[in-house]
PDB file of C-alpha atoms in Angstrom:
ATOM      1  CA  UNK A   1    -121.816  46.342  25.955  1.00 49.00           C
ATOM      2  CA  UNK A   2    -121.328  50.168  25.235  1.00 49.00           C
ATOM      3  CA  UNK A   3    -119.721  50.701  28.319  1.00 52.00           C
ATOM      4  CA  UNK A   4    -116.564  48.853  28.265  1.00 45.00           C
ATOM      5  CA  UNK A   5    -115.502  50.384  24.814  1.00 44.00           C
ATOM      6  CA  UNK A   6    -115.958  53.476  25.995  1.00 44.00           C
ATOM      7  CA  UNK A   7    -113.735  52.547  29.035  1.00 39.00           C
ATOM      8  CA  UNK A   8    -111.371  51.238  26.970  1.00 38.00           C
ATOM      9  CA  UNK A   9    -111.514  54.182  24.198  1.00 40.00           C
ATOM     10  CA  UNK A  10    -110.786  56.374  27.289  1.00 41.00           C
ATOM     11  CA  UNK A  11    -107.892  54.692  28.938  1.00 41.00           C
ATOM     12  CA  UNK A  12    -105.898  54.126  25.348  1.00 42.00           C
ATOM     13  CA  UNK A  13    -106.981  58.241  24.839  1.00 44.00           C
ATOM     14  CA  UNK A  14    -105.443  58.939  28.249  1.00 39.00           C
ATOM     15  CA  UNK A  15    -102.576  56.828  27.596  1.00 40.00           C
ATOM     16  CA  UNK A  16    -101.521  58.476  24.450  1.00 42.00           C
ATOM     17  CA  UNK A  17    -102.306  62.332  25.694  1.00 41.00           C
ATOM     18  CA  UNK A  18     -99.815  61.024  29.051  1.00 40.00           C
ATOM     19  CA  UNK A  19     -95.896  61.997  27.951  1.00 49.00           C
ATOM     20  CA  UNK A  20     -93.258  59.863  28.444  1.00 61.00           C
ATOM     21  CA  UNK A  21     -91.481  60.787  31.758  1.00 84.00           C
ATOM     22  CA  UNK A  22     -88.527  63.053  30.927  1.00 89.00           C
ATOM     23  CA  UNK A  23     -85.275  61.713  33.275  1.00 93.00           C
ATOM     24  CA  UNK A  24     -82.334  64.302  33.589  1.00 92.00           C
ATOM     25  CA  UNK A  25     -79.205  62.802  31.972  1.00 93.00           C
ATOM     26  CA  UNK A  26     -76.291  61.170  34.962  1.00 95.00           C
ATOM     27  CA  UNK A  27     -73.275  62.865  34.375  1.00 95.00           C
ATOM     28  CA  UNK A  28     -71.680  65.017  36.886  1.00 96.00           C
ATOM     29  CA  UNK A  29     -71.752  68.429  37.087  1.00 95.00           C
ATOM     30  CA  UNK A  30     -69.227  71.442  37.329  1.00 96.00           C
ATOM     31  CA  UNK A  31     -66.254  72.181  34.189  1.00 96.00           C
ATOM     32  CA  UNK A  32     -66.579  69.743  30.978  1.00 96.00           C
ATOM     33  CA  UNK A  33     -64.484  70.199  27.968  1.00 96.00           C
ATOM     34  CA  UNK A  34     -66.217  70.026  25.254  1.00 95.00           C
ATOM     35  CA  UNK A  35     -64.622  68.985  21.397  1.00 95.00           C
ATOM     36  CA  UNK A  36     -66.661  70.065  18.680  1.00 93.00           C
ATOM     37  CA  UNK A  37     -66.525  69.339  15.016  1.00 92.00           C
ATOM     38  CA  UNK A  38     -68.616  70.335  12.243  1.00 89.00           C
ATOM     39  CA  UNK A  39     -68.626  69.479   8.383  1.00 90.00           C
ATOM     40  CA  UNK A  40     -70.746  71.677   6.155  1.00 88.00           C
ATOM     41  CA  UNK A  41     -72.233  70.920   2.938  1.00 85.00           C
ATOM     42  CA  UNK A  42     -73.211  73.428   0.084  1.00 78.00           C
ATOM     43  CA  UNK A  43     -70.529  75.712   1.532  1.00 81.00           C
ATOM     44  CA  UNK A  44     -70.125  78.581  -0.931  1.00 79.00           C
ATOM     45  CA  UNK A  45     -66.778  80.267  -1.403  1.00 78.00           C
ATOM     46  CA  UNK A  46     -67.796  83.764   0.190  1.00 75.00           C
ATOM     47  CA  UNK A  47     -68.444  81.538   3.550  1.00 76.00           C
ATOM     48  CA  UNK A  48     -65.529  79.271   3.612  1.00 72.00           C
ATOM     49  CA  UNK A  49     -63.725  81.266   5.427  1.00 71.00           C
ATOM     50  CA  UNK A  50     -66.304  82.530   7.952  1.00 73.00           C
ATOM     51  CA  UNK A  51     -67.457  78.709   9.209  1.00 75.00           C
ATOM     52  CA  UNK A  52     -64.776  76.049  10.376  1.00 74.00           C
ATOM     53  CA  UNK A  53     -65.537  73.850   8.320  1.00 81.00           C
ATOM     54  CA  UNK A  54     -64.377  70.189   9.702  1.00 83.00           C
ATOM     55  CA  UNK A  55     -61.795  71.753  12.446  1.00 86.00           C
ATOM     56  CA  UNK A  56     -61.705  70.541  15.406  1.00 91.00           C
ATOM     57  CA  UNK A  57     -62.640  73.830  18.212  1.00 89.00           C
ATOM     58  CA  UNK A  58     -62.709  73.079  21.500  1.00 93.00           C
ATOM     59  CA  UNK A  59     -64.095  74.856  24.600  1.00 91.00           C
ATOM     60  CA  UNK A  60     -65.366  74.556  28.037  1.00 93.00           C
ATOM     61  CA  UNK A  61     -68.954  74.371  29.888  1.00 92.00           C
ATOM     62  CA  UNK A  62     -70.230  75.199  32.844  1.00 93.00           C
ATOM     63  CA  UNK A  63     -72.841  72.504  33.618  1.00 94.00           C
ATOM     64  CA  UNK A  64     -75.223  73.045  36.564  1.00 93.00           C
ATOM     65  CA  UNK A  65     -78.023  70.769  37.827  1.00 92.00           C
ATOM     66  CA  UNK A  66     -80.796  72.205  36.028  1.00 90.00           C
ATOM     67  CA  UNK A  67     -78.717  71.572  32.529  1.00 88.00           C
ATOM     68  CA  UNK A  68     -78.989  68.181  33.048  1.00 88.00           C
ATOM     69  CA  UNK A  69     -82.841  68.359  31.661  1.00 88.00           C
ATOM     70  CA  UNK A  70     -81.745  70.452  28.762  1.00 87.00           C
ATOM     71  CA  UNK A  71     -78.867  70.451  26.827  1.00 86.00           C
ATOM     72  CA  UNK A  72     -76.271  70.133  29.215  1.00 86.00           C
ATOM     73  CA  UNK A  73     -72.945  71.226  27.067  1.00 83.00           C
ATOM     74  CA  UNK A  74     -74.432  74.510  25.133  1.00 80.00           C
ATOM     75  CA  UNK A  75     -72.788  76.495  28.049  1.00 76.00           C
ATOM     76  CA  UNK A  76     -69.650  78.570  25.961  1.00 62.00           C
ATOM     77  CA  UNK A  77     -70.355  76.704  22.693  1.00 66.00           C
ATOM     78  CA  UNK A  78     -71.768  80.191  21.678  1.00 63.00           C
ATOM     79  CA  UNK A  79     -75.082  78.065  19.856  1.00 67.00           C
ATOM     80  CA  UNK A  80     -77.310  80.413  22.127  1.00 79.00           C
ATOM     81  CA  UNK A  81     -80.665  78.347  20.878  1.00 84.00           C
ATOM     82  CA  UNK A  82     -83.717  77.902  22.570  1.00 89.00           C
ATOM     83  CA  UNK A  83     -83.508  73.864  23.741  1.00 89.00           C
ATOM     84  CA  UNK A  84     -86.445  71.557  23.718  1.00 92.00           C
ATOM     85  CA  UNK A  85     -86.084  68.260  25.389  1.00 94.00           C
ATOM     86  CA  UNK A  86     -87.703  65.459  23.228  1.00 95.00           C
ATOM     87  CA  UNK A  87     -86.790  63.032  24.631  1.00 96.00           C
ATOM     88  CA  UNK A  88     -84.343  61.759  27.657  1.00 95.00           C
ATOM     89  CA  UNK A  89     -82.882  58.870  30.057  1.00 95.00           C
ATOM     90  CA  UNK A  90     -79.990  58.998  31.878  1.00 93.00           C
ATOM     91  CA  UNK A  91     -78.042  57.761  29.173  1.00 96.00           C
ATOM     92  CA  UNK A  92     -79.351  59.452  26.113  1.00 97.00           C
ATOM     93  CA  UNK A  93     -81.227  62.901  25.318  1.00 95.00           C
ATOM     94  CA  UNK A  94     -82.857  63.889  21.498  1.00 96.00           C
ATOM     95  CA  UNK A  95     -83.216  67.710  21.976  1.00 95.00           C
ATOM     96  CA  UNK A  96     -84.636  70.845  19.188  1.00 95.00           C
ATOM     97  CA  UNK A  97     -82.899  74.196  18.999  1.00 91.00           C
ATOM     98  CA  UNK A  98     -84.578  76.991  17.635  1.00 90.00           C
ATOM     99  CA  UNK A  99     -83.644  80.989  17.314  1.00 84.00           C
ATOM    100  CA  UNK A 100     -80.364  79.751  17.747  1.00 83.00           C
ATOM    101  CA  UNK A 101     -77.566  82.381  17.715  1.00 76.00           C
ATOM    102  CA  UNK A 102     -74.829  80.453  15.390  1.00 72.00           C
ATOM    103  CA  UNK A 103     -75.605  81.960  12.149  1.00 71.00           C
ATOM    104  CA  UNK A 104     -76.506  85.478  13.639  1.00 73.00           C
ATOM    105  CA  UNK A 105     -72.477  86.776  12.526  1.00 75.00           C
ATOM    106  CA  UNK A 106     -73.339  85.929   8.505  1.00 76.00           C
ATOM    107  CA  UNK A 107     -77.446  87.271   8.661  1.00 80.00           C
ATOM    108  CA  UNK A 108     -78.015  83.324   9.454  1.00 82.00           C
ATOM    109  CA  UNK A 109     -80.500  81.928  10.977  1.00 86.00           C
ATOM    110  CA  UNK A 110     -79.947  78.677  12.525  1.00 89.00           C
ATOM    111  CA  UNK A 111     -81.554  75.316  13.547  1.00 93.00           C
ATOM    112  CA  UNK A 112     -80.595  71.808  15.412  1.00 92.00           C
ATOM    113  CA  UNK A 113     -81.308  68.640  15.664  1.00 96.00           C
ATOM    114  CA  UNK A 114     -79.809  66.485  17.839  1.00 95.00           C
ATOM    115  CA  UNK A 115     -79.055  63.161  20.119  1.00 97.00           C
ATOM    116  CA  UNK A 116     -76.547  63.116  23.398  1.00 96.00           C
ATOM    117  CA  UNK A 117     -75.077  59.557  24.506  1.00 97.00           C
ATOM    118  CA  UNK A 118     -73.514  59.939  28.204  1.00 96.00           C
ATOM    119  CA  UNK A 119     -70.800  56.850  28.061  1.00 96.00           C
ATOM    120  CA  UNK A 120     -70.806  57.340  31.623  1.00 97.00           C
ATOM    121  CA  UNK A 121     -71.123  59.542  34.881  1.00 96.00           C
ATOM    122  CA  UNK A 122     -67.683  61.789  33.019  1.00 97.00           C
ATOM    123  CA  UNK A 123     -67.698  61.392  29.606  1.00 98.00           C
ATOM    124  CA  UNK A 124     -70.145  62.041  27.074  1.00 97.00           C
ATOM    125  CA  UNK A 125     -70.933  62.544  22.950  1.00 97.00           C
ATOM    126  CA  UNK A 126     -73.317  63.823  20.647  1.00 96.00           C
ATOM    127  CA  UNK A 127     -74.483  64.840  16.961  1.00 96.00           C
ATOM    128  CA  UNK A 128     -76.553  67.397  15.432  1.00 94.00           C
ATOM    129  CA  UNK A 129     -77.667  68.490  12.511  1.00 95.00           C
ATOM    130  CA  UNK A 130     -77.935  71.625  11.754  1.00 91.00           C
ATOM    131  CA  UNK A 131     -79.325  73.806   9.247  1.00 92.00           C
ATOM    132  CA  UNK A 132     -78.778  77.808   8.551  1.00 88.00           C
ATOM    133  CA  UNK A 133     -80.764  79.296   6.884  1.00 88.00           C
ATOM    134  CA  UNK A 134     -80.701  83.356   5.293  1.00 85.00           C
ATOM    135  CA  UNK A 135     -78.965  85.696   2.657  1.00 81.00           C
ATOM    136  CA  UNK A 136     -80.009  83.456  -0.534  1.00 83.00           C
ATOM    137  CA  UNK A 137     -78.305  80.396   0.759  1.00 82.00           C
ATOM    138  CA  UNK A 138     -79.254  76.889   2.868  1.00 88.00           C
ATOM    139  CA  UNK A 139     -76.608  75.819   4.637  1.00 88.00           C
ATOM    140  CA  UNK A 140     -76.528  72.189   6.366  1.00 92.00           C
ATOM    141  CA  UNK A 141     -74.078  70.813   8.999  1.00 92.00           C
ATOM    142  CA  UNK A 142     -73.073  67.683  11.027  1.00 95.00           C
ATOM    143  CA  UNK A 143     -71.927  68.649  14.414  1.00 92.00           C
ATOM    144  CA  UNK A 144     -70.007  66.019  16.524  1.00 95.00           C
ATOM    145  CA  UNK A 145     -69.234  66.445  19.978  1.00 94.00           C
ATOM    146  CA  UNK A 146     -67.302  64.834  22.601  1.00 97.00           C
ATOM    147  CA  UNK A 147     -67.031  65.780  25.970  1.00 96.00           C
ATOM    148  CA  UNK A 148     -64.625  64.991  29.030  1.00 97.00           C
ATOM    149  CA  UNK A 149     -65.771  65.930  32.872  1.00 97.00           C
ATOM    150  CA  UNK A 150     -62.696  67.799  34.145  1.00 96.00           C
ATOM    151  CA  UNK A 151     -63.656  69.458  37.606  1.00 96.00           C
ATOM    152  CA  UNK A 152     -66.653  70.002  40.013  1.00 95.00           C
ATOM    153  CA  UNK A 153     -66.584  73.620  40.090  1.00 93.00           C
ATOM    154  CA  UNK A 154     -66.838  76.032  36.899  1.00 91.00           C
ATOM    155  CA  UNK A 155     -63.824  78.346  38.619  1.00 83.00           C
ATOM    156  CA  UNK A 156     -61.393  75.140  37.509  1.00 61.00           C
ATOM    157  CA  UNK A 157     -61.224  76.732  34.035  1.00 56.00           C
ATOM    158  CA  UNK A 158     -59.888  80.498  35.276  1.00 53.00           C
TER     159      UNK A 158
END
């Protein structure tokens, strides 16, 4: 009688300490341009100026095979963070950045959260939210992105 609860105690343990296989995202690689737009709240005046605040900045990313398993558009967005794949399909990837480098310029330290939808094989979107944190304040921040496959090598964009 003991032994198939054990069994079974076993199998549901392995089945829970197993991860969920991680799939690269489809989208092709090479030049993307990437639109990005993020609206701050709790903006103080002394930072208004320093953090584009719901403008529209675009620019472009390399993406190479071995992006695909990460976050495949932080190529030239300047958000140097340190990416860790939560989850991912082809179609859709929730990724963590830490130590990220977007604050660095105001004593910042920064933070995302977020989830990538590929629409298909060339076009893609995306949302973060992200928090910096340092010099008395708490900053938060909804970043949108869209992005637009626009050649298959990087050199396109010289």
């Amino acid at each position: 009688m003991r032994r198939p609860a054990i069994t079974l105690v076993c199998l549901v343990g392995a089945a829970v300490a197993v991860p969920a296989t991680l799939q690269p995202l489809n989208v092709k690689t090479g030049l993307w341009q990437m639109t990005e737009t993020v609206a701050w709240t709790g903006l103080p005046p002394e930072l208004q100026g320093a953090l584009a605040n719901g403008r529209a900045r675009s620019y472009n990313s390399c993406v190479k095979p071995e992006n695909l398993s990460t976050n495949p558009w932080a190529e030239g967005s300047g958000e140097k963070c340190m990416w860790t794949v939560i989850s991912s399909t082809g179609t859709d990837m929730e990724v963590q950045g830490t130590g990220c480098d977007m604050g660095s310029q105001l004593g910042m330290l920064a933070e995302a959260h977020g989830k990538i939808h590929v629409v298909d094989t060339q076009n893609g979107t995306g949302s973060f939210d992200v928090t910096l944190t340092g010099n008395g304040h708490t900053l938060k921040g909804r970043a949108s992105y869209t992005g637009k496959w626009v050649a298959p090598n990087c050199s396109a964009a010289d």
